[in-house]
PDB file of N, CA and C in Angstrom:
ATOM      1  N   MET N   1      30.162   8.889  91.863  1.00  0.00           N
ATOM      2  CA  MET N   1      31.279   8.522  92.696  1.00  0.00           C
ATOM      3  C   MET N   1      32.254   7.648  91.913  1.00  0.00           C
ATOM      4  N   LYS N   2      31.689   6.648  91.219  1.00  0.00           N
ATOM      5  CA  LYS N   2      32.520   5.767  90.413  1.00  0.00           C
ATOM      6  C   LYS N   2      33.246   6.583  89.343  1.00  0.00           C
ATOM      7  N   TYR N   3      32.559   7.556  88.791  1.00  0.00           N
ATOM      8  CA  TYR N   3      33.139   8.406  87.765  1.00  0.00           C
ATOM      9  C   TYR N   3      34.304   9.227  88.347  1.00  0.00           C
ATOM     10  N   THR N   4      34.187   9.704  89.564  1.00  0.00           N
ATOM     11  CA  THR N   4      35.230  10.497  90.216  1.00  0.00           C
ATOM     12  C   THR N   4      36.470   9.655  90.471  1.00  0.00           C
ATOM     13  N   VAL N   5      36.301   8.412  90.911  1.00  0.00           N
ATOM     14  CA  VAL N   5      37.428   7.515  91.170  1.00  0.00           C
ATOM     15  C   VAL N   5      38.157   7.205  89.867  1.00  0.00           C
ATOM     16  N   ILE N   6      37.431   6.937  88.816  1.00  0.00           N
ATOM     17  CA  ILE N   6      38.051   6.637  87.520  1.00  0.00           C
ATOM     18  C   ILE N   6      38.789   7.871  86.991  1.00  0.00           C
ATOM     19  N   LEU N   7      38.199   9.028  87.152  1.00  0.00           N
ATOM     20  CA  LEU N   7      38.844  10.263  86.704  1.00  0.00           C
ATOM     21  C   LEU N   7      40.123  10.530  87.500  1.00  0.00           C
ATOM     22  N   ALA N   8      40.078  10.341  88.798  1.00  0.00           N
ATOM     23  CA  ALA N   8      41.256  10.553  89.645  1.00  0.00           C
ATOM     24  C   ALA N   8      42.358   9.565  89.286  1.00  0.00           C
ATOM     25  N   ALA N   9      42.007   8.300  89.069  1.00  0.00           N
ATOM     26  CA  ALA N   9      42.988   7.281  88.701  1.00  0.00           C
ATOM     27  C   ALA N   9      43.602   7.599  87.348  1.00  0.00           C
ATOM     28  N   THR N  10      42.812   8.111  86.442  1.00  0.00           N
ATOM     29  CA  THR N  10      43.310   8.456  85.114  1.00  0.00           C
ATOM     30  C   THR N  10      44.318   9.605  85.188  1.00  0.00           C
ATOM     31  N   LEU N  11      44.107  10.513  86.091  1.00  0.00           N
ATOM     32  CA  LEU N  11      45.012  11.649  86.219  1.00  0.00           C
ATOM     33  C   LEU N  11      46.269  11.308  87.025  1.00  0.00           C
ATOM     34  N   ILE N  12      46.150  10.476  88.035  1.00  0.00           N
ATOM     35  CA  ILE N  12      47.268  10.163  88.928  1.00  0.00           C
ATOM     36  C   ILE N  12      48.202   9.118  88.341  1.00  0.00           C
ATOM     37  N   LEU N  13      47.672   8.048  87.778  1.00  0.00           N
ATOM     38  CA  LEU N  13      48.511   6.955  87.294  1.00  0.00           C
ATOM     39  C   LEU N  13      49.497   7.368  86.200  1.00  0.00           C
ATOM     40  N   PRO N  14      49.140   8.174  85.228  1.00  0.00           N
ATOM     41  CA  PRO N  14      50.146   8.565  84.228  1.00  0.00           C
ATOM     42  C   PRO N  14      51.293   9.385  84.828  1.00  0.00           C
ATOM     43  N   SER N  15      51.022  10.126  85.882  1.00  0.00           N
ATOM     44  CA  SER N  15      52.088  10.925  86.473  1.00  0.00           C
ATOM     45  C   SER N  15      53.079  10.065  87.250  1.00  0.00           C
ATOM     46  N   CYS N  16      52.700   8.864  87.638  1.00  0.00           N
ATOM     47  CA  CYS N  16      53.604   7.966  88.354  1.00  0.00           C
ATOM     48  C   CYS N  16      54.645   7.356  87.429  1.00  0.00           C
ATOM     49  N   SER N  17      54.348   7.271  86.177  1.00  0.00           N
ATOM     50  CA  SER N  17      55.294   6.660  85.246  1.00  0.00           C
ATOM     51  C   SER N  17      56.098   7.744  84.534  1.00  0.00           C
ATOM     52  N   SER N  18      56.841   8.504  85.314  1.00  0.00           N
ATOM     53  CA  SER N  18      57.652   9.562  84.715  1.00  0.00           C
ATOM     54  C   SER N  18      58.874   8.951  84.040  1.00  0.00           C
ATOM     55  N   PRO N  19      59.343   9.569  82.989  1.00  0.00           N
ATOM     56  CA  PRO N  19      60.497   9.020  82.277  1.00  0.00           C
ATOM     57  C   PRO N  19      61.757   9.087  83.141  1.00  0.00           C
ATOM     58  N   GLU N  20      62.687   8.232  82.815  1.00  0.00           N
ATOM     59  CA  GLU N  20      63.949   8.180  83.550  1.00  0.00           C
ATOM     60  C   GLU N  20      64.706   9.493  83.327  1.00  0.00           C
ATOM     61  N   PRO N  21      65.348  10.034  84.353  1.00  0.00           N
ATOM     62  CA  PRO N  21      66.065  11.301  84.185  1.00  0.00           C
ATOM     63  C   PRO N  21      67.221  11.161  83.205  1.00  0.00           C
ATOM     64  N   GLU N  22      67.468  12.239  82.489  1.00  0.00           N
ATOM     65  CA  GLU N  22      68.551  12.221  81.516  1.00  0.00           C
ATOM     66  C   GLU N  22      69.897  12.176  82.226  1.00  0.00           C
ATOM     67  N   SER N  23      70.830  11.498  81.607  1.00  0.00           N
ATOM     68  CA  SER N  23      72.184  11.413  82.138  1.00  0.00           C
ATOM     69  C   SER N  23      73.090  12.268  81.266  1.00  0.00           C
ATOM     70  N   LEU N  24      73.786  13.189  81.891  1.00  0.00           N
ATOM     71  CA  LEU N  24      74.668  14.086  81.164  1.00  0.00           C
ATOM     72  C   LEU N  24      76.099  13.790  81.571  1.00  0.00           C
ATOM     73  N   THR N  25      76.936  13.488  80.602  1.00  0.00           N
ATOM     74  CA  THR N  25      78.333  13.196  80.869  1.00  0.00           C
ATOM     75  C   THR N  25      79.170  14.421  80.534  1.00  0.00           C
ATOM     76  N   ILE N  26      79.942  14.870  81.519  1.00  0.00           N
ATOM     77  CA  ILE N  26      80.809  16.023  81.329  1.00  0.00           C
ATOM     78  C   ILE N  26      82.242  15.515  81.290  1.00  0.00           C
ATOM     79  N   PRO N  27      82.961  15.806  80.220  1.00  0.00           N
ATOM     80  CA  PRO N  27      84.341  15.324  80.139  1.00  0.00           C
ATOM     81  C   PRO N  27      85.210  15.988  81.206  1.00  0.00           C
ATOM     82  N   ALA N  28      86.055  15.181  81.841  1.00  0.00           N
ATOM     83  CA  ALA N  28      86.938  15.687  82.889  1.00  0.00           C
ATOM     84  C   ALA N  28      88.172  16.328  82.270  1.00  0.00           C
ATOM     85  N   THR N  29      88.443  17.531  82.694  1.00  0.00           N
ATOM     86  CA  THR N  29      89.656  18.213  82.255  1.00  0.00           C
ATOM     87  C   THR N  29      90.346  18.791  83.476  1.00  0.00           C
ATOM     88  N   ALA N  30      91.642  18.831  83.428  1.00  0.00           N
ATOM     89  CA  ALA N  30      92.404  19.392  84.539  1.00  0.00           C
ATOM     90  C   ALA N  30      92.272  20.910  84.522  1.00  0.00           C
ATOM     91  N   ILE N  31      91.935  21.451  85.666  1.00  0.00           N
ATOM     92  CA  ILE N  31      91.799  22.893  85.793  1.00  0.00           C
ATOM     93  C   ILE N  31      92.925  23.386  86.691  1.00  0.00           C
ATOM     94  N   GLU N  32      93.751  24.239  86.151  1.00  0.00           N
ATOM     95  CA  GLU N  32      94.845  24.790  86.925  1.00  0.00           C
ATOM     96  C   GLU N  32      94.413  26.123  87.514  1.00  0.00           C
ATOM     97  N   PRO N  33      94.702  26.328  88.806  1.00  0.00           N
ATOM     98  CA  PRO N  33      94.319  27.600  89.405  1.00  0.00           C
ATOM     99  C   PRO N  33      95.121  28.756  88.808  1.00  0.00           C
ATOM    100  N   ILE N  34      94.448  29.848  88.619  1.00  0.00           N
ATOM    101  CA  ILE N  34      95.107  31.039  88.096  1.00  0.00           C
ATOM    102  C   ILE N  34      95.391  31.944  89.286  1.00  0.00           C
ATOM    103  N   THR N  35      96.633  32.015  89.657  1.00  0.00           N
ATOM    104  CA  THR N  35      96.977  32.809  90.823  1.00  0.00           C
ATOM    105  C   THR N  35      97.606  34.137  90.458  1.00  0.00           C
ATOM    106  N   GLY N  36      98.384  34.163  89.386  1.00  0.00           N
ATOM    107  CA  GLY N  36      99.044  35.399  89.005  1.00  0.00           C
ATOM    108  C   GLY N  36     100.282  35.693  89.826  1.00  0.00           C
ATOM    109  N   VAL N  37     100.604  34.836  90.793  1.00  0.00           N
ATOM    110  CA  VAL N  37     101.776  35.025  91.631  1.00  0.00           C
ATOM    111  C   VAL N  37     102.913  34.197  91.053  1.00  0.00           C
ATOM    112  N   VAL N  38     104.001  34.875  90.714  1.00  0.00           N
ATOM    113  CA  VAL N  38     105.155  34.218  90.120  1.00  0.00           C
ATOM    114  C   VAL N  38     106.346  34.411  91.047  1.00  0.00           C
ATOM    115  N   ALA N  39     106.978  33.312  91.425  1.00  0.00           N
ATOM    116  CA  ALA N  39     108.162  33.400  92.285  1.00  0.00           C
ATOM    117  C   ALA N  39     109.334  33.888  91.442  1.00  0.00           C
ATOM    118  N   ASN N  40     109.598  35.188  91.511  1.00  0.00           N
ATOM    119  CA  ASN N  40     110.691  35.749  90.724  1.00  0.00           C
ATOM    120  C   ASN N  40     111.846  36.240  91.593  1.00  0.00           C
ATOM    121  N   ALA N  41     111.780  35.977  92.911  1.00  0.00           N
ATOM    122  CA  ALA N  41     112.853  36.385  93.820  1.00  0.00           C
ATOM    123  C   ALA N  41     112.884  35.452  95.026  1.00  0.00           C
ATOM    124  N   GLU N  42     114.052  35.375  95.653  1.00  0.00           N
ATOM    125  CA  GLU N  42     114.219  34.589  96.877  1.00  0.00           C
ATOM    126  C   GLU N  42     114.987  35.417  97.890  1.00  0.00           C
ATOM    127  N   VAL N  43     114.699  35.167  99.148  1.00  0.00           N
ATOM    128  CA  VAL N  43     115.424  35.832 100.221  1.00  0.00           C
ATOM    129  C   VAL N  43     115.579  34.843 101.374  1.00  0.00           C
ATOM    130  N   SER N  44     116.713  34.944 102.064  1.00  0.00           N
ATOM    131  CA  SER N  44     116.935  34.149 103.271  1.00  0.00           C
ATOM    132  C   SER N  44     116.768  35.061 104.473  1.00  0.00           C
ATOM    133  N   LEU N  45     116.077  34.556 105.480  1.00  0.00           N
ATOM    134  CA  LEU N  45     115.828  35.332 106.691  1.00  0.00           C
ATOM    135  C   LEU N  45     116.370  34.600 107.906  1.00  0.00           C
ATOM    136  N   LEU N  46     116.825  35.354 108.896  1.00  0.00           N
ATOM    137  CA  LEU N  46     117.152  34.811 110.205  1.00  0.00           C
ATOM    138  C   LEU N  46     115.977  35.166 111.103  1.00  0.00           C
ATOM    139  N   ILE N  47     115.353  34.160 111.690  1.00  0.00           N
ATOM    140  CA  ILE N  47     114.159  34.388 112.499  1.00  0.00           C
ATOM    141  C   ILE N  47     114.511  34.187 113.966  1.00  0.00           C
ATOM    142  N   SER N  48     114.242  35.194 114.775  1.00  0.00           N
ATOM    143  CA  SER N  48     114.514  35.150 116.212  1.00  0.00           C
ATOM    144  C   SER N  48     113.209  34.991 116.976  1.00  0.00           C
ATOM    145  N   GLY N  49     113.299  34.344 118.128  1.00  0.00           N
ATOM    146  CA  GLY N  49     112.145  34.214 119.009  1.00  0.00           C
ATOM    147  C   GLY N  49     111.471  32.863 118.986  1.00  0.00           C
ATOM    148  N   MET N  50     111.889  31.962 118.096  1.00  0.00           N
ATOM    149  CA  MET N  50     111.271  30.634 118.041  1.00  0.00           C
ATOM    150  C   MET N  50     111.809  29.777 119.186  1.00  0.00           C
ATOM    151  N   THR N  51     110.904  29.133 119.923  1.00  0.00           N
ATOM    152  CA  THR N  51     111.317  28.259 121.022  1.00  0.00           C
ATOM    153  C   THR N  51     110.974  26.797 120.773  1.00  0.00           C
ATOM    154  N   CYS N  52     110.047  26.536 119.883  1.00  0.00           N
ATOM    155  CA  CYS N  52     109.687  25.141 119.610  1.00  0.00           C
ATOM    156  C   CYS N  52     109.420  24.954 118.119  1.00  0.00           C
ATOM    157  N   GLU N  53     109.740  23.763 117.651  1.00  0.00           N
ATOM    158  CA  GLU N  53     109.599  23.480 116.221  1.00  0.00           C
ATOM    159  C   GLU N  53     108.144  23.322 115.809  1.00  0.00           C
ATOM    160  N   MET N  54     107.373  22.621 116.613  1.00  0.00           N
ATOM    161  CA  MET N  54     105.983  22.350 116.229  1.00  0.00           C
ATOM    162  C   MET N  54     105.119  23.609 116.281  1.00  0.00           C
ATOM    163  N   GLY N  55     105.196  24.333 117.376  1.00  0.00           N
ATOM    164  CA  GLY N  55     104.319  25.489 117.534  1.00  0.00           C
ATOM    165  C   GLY N  55     104.794  26.723 116.800  1.00  0.00           C
ATOM    166  N   CYS N  56     105.972  27.208 117.166  1.00  0.00           N
ATOM    167  CA  CYS N  56     106.479  28.469 116.600  1.00  0.00           C
ATOM    168  C   CYS N  56     106.725  28.362 115.101  1.00  0.00           C
ATOM    169  N   LYS N  57     107.487  27.360 114.707  1.00  0.00           N
ATOM    170  CA  LYS N  57     107.818  27.183 113.293  1.00  0.00           C
ATOM    171  C   LYS N  57     106.548  27.019 112.463  1.00  0.00           C
ATOM    172  N   GLY N  58     105.663  26.141 112.926  1.00  0.00           N
ATOM    173  CA  GLY N  58     104.416  25.889 112.194  1.00  0.00           C
ATOM    174  C   GLY N  58     103.531  27.117 112.101  1.00  0.00           C
ATOM    175  N   LEU N  59     103.454  27.872 113.190  1.00  0.00           N
ATOM    176  CA  LEU N  59     102.619  29.077 113.200  1.00  0.00           C
ATOM    177  C   LEU N  59     103.152  30.121 112.223  1.00  0.00           C
ATOM    178  N   ILE N  60     104.458  30.353 112.265  1.00  0.00           N
ATOM    179  CA  ILE N  60     105.051  31.355 111.370  1.00  0.00           C
ATOM    180  C   ILE N  60     104.887  30.931 109.915  1.00  0.00           C
ATOM    181  N   GLU N  61     105.183  29.662 109.617  1.00  0.00           N
ATOM    182  CA  GLU N  61     105.049  29.186 108.233  1.00  0.00           C
ATOM    183  C   GLU N  61     103.620  29.317 107.725  1.00  0.00           C
ATOM    184  N   SER N  62     102.655  28.966 108.573  1.00  0.00           N
ATOM    185  CA  SER N  62     101.266  29.015 108.101  1.00  0.00           C
ATOM    186  C   SER N  62     100.774  30.448 107.927  1.00  0.00           C
ATOM    187  N   LYS N  63     101.119  31.330 108.838  1.00  0.00           N
ATOM    188  CA  LYS N  63     100.631  32.717 108.748  1.00  0.00           C
ATOM    189  C   LYS N  63     101.332  33.492 107.638  1.00  0.00           C
ATOM    190  N   VAL N  64     102.660  33.461 107.626  1.00  0.00           N
ATOM    191  CA  VAL N  64     103.406  34.244 106.639  1.00  0.00           C
ATOM    192  C   VAL N  64     103.275  33.619 105.253  1.00  0.00           C
ATOM    193  N   GLY N  65     103.194  32.293 105.189  1.00  0.00           N
ATOM    194  CA  GLY N  65     103.066  31.603 103.906  1.00  0.00           C
ATOM    195  C   GLY N  65     101.796  31.940 103.160  1.00  0.00           C
ATOM    196  N   LYS N  66     100.780  32.446 103.870  1.00  0.00           N
ATOM    197  CA  LYS N  66      99.511  32.819 103.235  1.00  0.00           C
ATOM    198  C   LYS N  66      99.473  34.284 102.813  1.00  0.00           C
ATOM    199  N   SER N  67     100.539  35.015 103.077  1.00  0.00           N
ATOM    200  CA  SER N  67     100.576  36.438 102.724  1.00  0.00           C
ATOM    201  C   SER N  67     100.601  36.612 101.206  1.00  0.00           C
ATOM    202  N   ALA N  68     100.010  37.687 100.748  1.00  0.00           N
ATOM    203  CA  ALA N  68      99.953  37.966  99.305  1.00  0.00           C
ATOM    204  C   ALA N  68     101.358  38.123  98.750  1.00  0.00           C
ATOM    205  N   GLY N  69     101.644  37.399  97.687  1.00  0.00           N
ATOM    206  CA  GLY N  69     102.930  37.503  97.022  1.00  0.00           C
ATOM    207  C   GLY N  69     103.935  36.444  97.416  1.00  0.00           C
ATOM    208  N   ILE N  70     103.675  35.726  98.493  1.00  0.00           N
ATOM    209  CA  ILE N  70     104.613  34.692  98.932  1.00  0.00           C
ATOM    210  C   ILE N  70     104.209  33.369  98.305  1.00  0.00           C
ATOM    211  N   VAL N  71     105.157  32.752  97.600  1.00  0.00           N
ATOM    212  CA  VAL N  71     104.906  31.486  96.926  1.00  0.00           C
ATOM    213  C   VAL N  71     105.310  30.321  97.822  1.00  0.00           C
ATOM    214  N   ASN N  72     106.453  30.429  98.493  1.00  0.00           N
ATOM    215  CA  ASN N  72     106.929  29.363  99.377  1.00  0.00           C
ATOM    216  C   ASN N  72     107.658  29.995 100.555  1.00  0.00           C
ATOM    217  N   PHE N  73     107.334  29.527 101.757  1.00  0.00           N
ATOM    218  CA  PHE N  73     107.972  30.020 102.977  1.00  0.00           C
ATOM    219  C   PHE N  73     108.328  28.797 103.805  1.00  0.00           C
ATOM    220  N   GLU N  74     109.624  28.492 103.884  1.00  0.00           N
ATOM    221  CA  GLU N  74     110.059  27.272 104.564  1.00  0.00           C
ATOM    222  C   GLU N  74     111.143  27.595 105.587  1.00  0.00           C
ATOM    223  N   ILE N  75     110.894  27.210 106.843  1.00  0.00           N
ATOM    224  CA  ILE N  75     111.823  27.472 107.940  1.00  0.00           C
ATOM    225  C   ILE N  75     112.627  26.218 108.244  1.00  0.00           C
ATOM    226  N   THR N  76     113.933  26.400 108.454  1.00  0.00           N
ATOM    227  CA  THR N  76     114.793  25.345 108.994  1.00  0.00           C
ATOM    228  C   THR N  76     114.995  25.694 110.463  1.00  0.00           C
ATOM    229  N   PHE N  77     114.349  24.940 111.346  1.00  0.00           N
ATOM    230  CA  PHE N  77     114.346  25.276 112.769  1.00  0.00           C
ATOM    231  C   PHE N  77     115.742  25.175 113.383  1.00  0.00           C
ATOM    232  N   ALA N  78     116.550  24.211 112.943  1.00  0.00           N
ATOM    233  CA  ALA N  78     117.872  23.975 113.534  1.00  0.00           C
ATOM    234  C   ALA N  78     118.756  25.222 113.508  1.00  0.00           C
ATOM    235  N   ASP N  79     118.711  25.989 112.437  1.00  0.00           N
ATOM    236  CA  ASP N  79     119.540  27.202 112.375  1.00  0.00           C
ATOM    237  C   ASP N  79     118.709  28.492 112.317  1.00  0.00           C
ATOM    238  N   SER N  80     117.422  28.380 112.569  1.00  0.00           N
ATOM    239  CA  SER N  80     116.498  29.531 112.630  1.00  0.00           C
ATOM    240  C   SER N  80     116.499  30.375 111.361  1.00  0.00           C
ATOM    241  N   THR N  81     116.627  29.717 110.222  1.00  0.00           N
ATOM    242  CA  THR N  81     116.595  30.449 108.957  1.00  0.00           C
ATOM    243  C   THR N  81     115.344  30.074 108.167  1.00  0.00           C
ATOM    244  N   ALA N  82     114.980  30.959 107.292  1.00  0.00           N
ATOM    245  CA  ALA N  82     113.841  30.707 106.407  1.00  0.00           C
ATOM    246  C   ALA N  82     114.251  31.059 104.991  1.00  0.00           C
ATOM    247  N   LEU N  83     113.845  30.236 104.054  1.00  0.00           N
ATOM    248  CA  LEU N  83     114.036  30.525 102.637  1.00  0.00           C
ATOM    249  C   LEU N  83     112.664  30.877 102.077  1.00  0.00           C
ATOM    250  N   VAL N  84     112.571  32.055 101.509  1.00  0.00           N
ATOM    251  CA  VAL N  84     111.289  32.563 101.032  1.00  0.00           C
ATOM    252  C   VAL N  84     111.366  32.805  99.527  1.00  0.00           C
ATOM    253  N   SER N  85     110.451  32.199  98.787  1.00  0.00           N
ATOM    254  CA  SER N  85     110.278  32.478  97.360  1.00  0.00           C
ATOM    255  C   SER N  85     109.056  33.381  97.246  1.00  0.00           C
ATOM    256  N   PHE N  86     109.216  34.480  96.532  1.00  0.00           N
ATOM    257  CA  PHE N  86     108.117  35.444  96.489  1.00  0.00           C
ATOM    258  C   PHE N  86     108.082  36.190  95.166  1.00  0.00           C
ATOM    259  N   ASP N  87     106.967  36.877  94.938  1.00  0.00           N
ATOM    260  CA  ASP N  87     106.770  37.717  93.761  1.00  0.00           C
ATOM    261  C   ASP N  87     107.137  39.142  94.162  1.00  0.00           C
ATOM    262  N   SER N  88     108.254  39.631  93.647  1.00  0.00           N
ATOM    263  CA  SER N  88     108.759  40.945  94.054  1.00  0.00           C
ATOM    264  C   SER N  88     107.874  42.102  93.586  1.00  0.00           C
ATOM    265  N   THR N  89     106.933  41.830  92.697  1.00  0.00           N
ATOM    266  CA  THR N  89     106.005  42.889  92.286  1.00  0.00           C
ATOM    267  C   THR N  89     104.871  43.059  93.291  1.00  0.00           C
ATOM    268  N   LEU N  90     104.716  42.075  94.195  1.00  0.00           N
ATOM    269  CA  LEU N  90     103.627  42.125  95.173  1.00  0.00           C
ATOM    270  C   LEU N  90     104.093  42.365  96.601  1.00  0.00           C
ATOM    271  N   ILE N  91     105.318  41.940  96.938  1.00  0.00           N
ATOM    272  CA  ILE N  91     105.811  42.068  98.308  1.00  0.00           C
ATOM    273  C   ILE N  91     107.329  42.195  98.281  1.00  0.00           C
ATOM    274  N   SER N  92     107.875  42.915  99.254  1.00  0.00           N
ATOM    275  CA  SER N  92     109.322  43.116  99.333  1.00  0.00           C
ATOM    276  C   SER N  92     109.881  42.351 100.533  1.00  0.00           C
ATOM    277  N   PRO N  93     111.195  42.133 100.579  1.00  0.00           N
ATOM    278  CA  PRO N  93     111.789  41.475 101.751  1.00  0.00           C
ATOM    279  C   PRO N  93     111.481  42.211 103.058  1.00  0.00           C
ATOM    280  N   ALA N  94     111.475  43.536 103.022  1.00  0.00           N
ATOM    281  CA  ALA N  94     111.152  44.307 104.227  1.00  0.00           C
ATOM    282  C   ALA N  94     109.721  44.037 104.687  1.00  0.00           C
ATOM    283  N   GLU N  95     108.803  43.920 103.740  1.00  0.00           N
ATOM    284  CA  GLU N  95     107.404  43.626 104.093  1.00  0.00           C
ATOM    285  C   GLU N  95     107.263  42.207 104.640  1.00  0.00           C
ATOM    286  N   ILE N  96     108.090  41.295 104.156  1.00  0.00           N
ATOM    287  CA  ILE N  96     108.057  39.921 104.671  1.00  0.00           C
ATOM    288  C   ILE N  96     108.510  39.905 106.126  1.00  0.00           C
ATOM    289  N   THR N  97     109.546  40.684 106.460  1.00  0.00           N
ATOM    290  CA  THR N  97     109.999  40.742 107.856  1.00  0.00           C
ATOM    291  C   THR N  97     108.921  41.337 108.758  1.00  0.00           C
ATOM    292  N   VAL N  98     108.155  42.284 108.236  1.00  0.00           N
ATOM    293  CA  VAL N  98     107.039  42.858 108.996  1.00  0.00           C
ATOM    294  C   VAL N  98     105.963  41.796 109.229  1.00  0.00           C
ATOM    295  N   CYS N  99     105.707  40.962 108.219  1.00  0.00           N
ATOM    296  CA  CYS N  99     104.726  39.874 108.359  1.00  0.00           C
ATOM    297  C   CYS N  99     105.159  38.897 109.451  1.00  0.00           C
ATOM    298  N   VAL N 100     106.447  38.570 109.492  1.00  0.00           N
ATOM    299  CA  VAL N 100     106.963  37.655 110.519  1.00  0.00           C
ATOM    300  C   VAL N 100     106.783  38.281 111.897  1.00  0.00           C
ATOM    301  N   ALA N 101     107.121  39.557 112.029  1.00  0.00           N
ATOM    302  CA  ALA N 101     107.008  40.241 113.317  1.00  0.00           C
ATOM    303  C   ALA N 101     105.562  40.347 113.795  1.00  0.00           C
ATOM    304  N   ALA N 102     104.608  40.328 112.881  1.00  0.00           N
ATOM    305  CA  ALA N 102     103.193  40.466 113.241  1.00  0.00           C
ATOM    306  C   ALA N 102     102.557  39.157 113.696  1.00  0.00           C
ATOM    307  N   VAL N 103     103.233  38.028 113.474  1.00  0.00           N
ATOM    308  CA  VAL N 103     102.666  36.723 113.846  1.00  0.00           C
ATOM    309  C   VAL N 103     102.486  36.657 115.362  1.00  0.00           C
ATOM    310  N   GLY N 104     101.365  36.113 115.781  1.00  0.00           N
ATOM    311  CA  GLY N 104     101.085  35.947 117.204  1.00  0.00           C
ATOM    312  C   GLY N 104     100.753  37.249 117.904  1.00  0.00           C
ATOM    313  N   GLY N 105     100.340  38.245 117.166  1.00  0.00           N
ATOM    314  CA  GLY N 105      99.978  39.519 117.764  1.00  0.00           C
ATOM    315  C   GLY N 105     101.130  40.506 117.836  1.00  0.00           C
ATOM    316  N   GLY N 106     102.314  40.088 117.413  1.00  0.00           N
ATOM    317  CA  GLY N 106     103.478  40.977 117.414  1.00  0.00           C
ATOM    318  C   GLY N 106     104.284  40.848 118.694  1.00  0.00           C
ATOM    319  N   GLY N 107     105.573  41.139 118.584  1.00  0.00           N
ATOM    320  CA  GLY N 107     106.436  41.115 119.760  1.00  0.00           C
ATOM    321  C   GLY N 107     107.077  39.777 120.074  1.00  0.00           C
ATOM    322  N   LEU N 108     106.637  38.703 119.442  1.00  0.00           N
ATOM    323  CA  LEU N 108     107.201  37.380 119.730  1.00  0.00           C
ATOM    324  C   LEU N 108     108.376  37.038 118.833  1.00  0.00           C
ATOM    325  N   TYR N 109     108.269  37.374 117.568  1.00  0.00           N
ATOM    326  CA  TYR N 109     109.268  36.964 116.580  1.00  0.00           C
ATOM    327  C   TYR N 109     109.792  38.184 115.830  1.00  0.00           C
ATOM    328  N   SER N 110     111.016  38.040 115.321  1.00  0.00           N
ATOM    329  CA  SER N 110     111.574  39.072 114.446  1.00  0.00           C
ATOM    330  C   SER N 110     112.353  38.383 113.342  1.00  0.00           C
ATOM    331  N   ALA N 111     112.515  39.067 112.231  1.00  0.00           N
ATOM    332  CA  ALA N 111     113.231  38.500 111.092  1.00  0.00           C
ATOM    333  C   ALA N 111     114.220  39.523 110.559  1.00  0.00           C
ATOM    334  N   THR N 112     115.377  39.011 110.145  1.00  0.00           N
ATOM    335  CA  THR N 112     116.427  39.838 109.562  1.00  0.00           C
ATOM    336  C   THR N 112     116.808  39.238 108.219  1.00  0.00           C
ATOM    337  N   VAL N 113     116.951  40.071 107.212  1.00  0.00           N
ATOM    338  CA  VAL N 113     117.336  39.599 105.882  1.00  0.00           C
ATOM    339  C   VAL N 113     118.810  39.216 105.899  1.00  0.00           C
ATOM    340  N   LEU N 114     119.120  37.988 105.440  1.00  0.00           N
ATOM    341  CA  LEU N 114     120.499  37.512 105.389  1.00  0.00           C
ATOM    342  C   LEU N 114     121.162  37.810 104.058  1.00  0.00           C
ATOM    343  N   LYS N 115     120.435  37.634 102.966  1.00  0.00           N
ATOM    344  CA  LYS N 115     121.031  37.927 101.657  1.00  0.00           C
ATOM    345  C   LYS N 115     120.000  38.452 100.708  1.00  0.00           C
TER     346      LYS N 115
END
């Protein structure tokens, strides 16, 4: 019995004194996202159907702004216009107007190209 206790202590005690974990330092570098989307065109739109700045404007900006090829989508609520910066190799002004019309399930908003 005494032999078993000594043997168990001999096996358990060395495992309790494990070495301190290694510390690995990774140098911090700035990582820029690779999107491949280049704003090479701009278009102004007249947006119809907006009734409130917080809801309508915010909803359209968030939904259309996430569309593929759109770099920046900013609405000026006072005159119901939007300035859109986009990658013309990925999306066209006509497709952007379709995206606006589709917001909210369709039928609520429409967009017309100004220039």
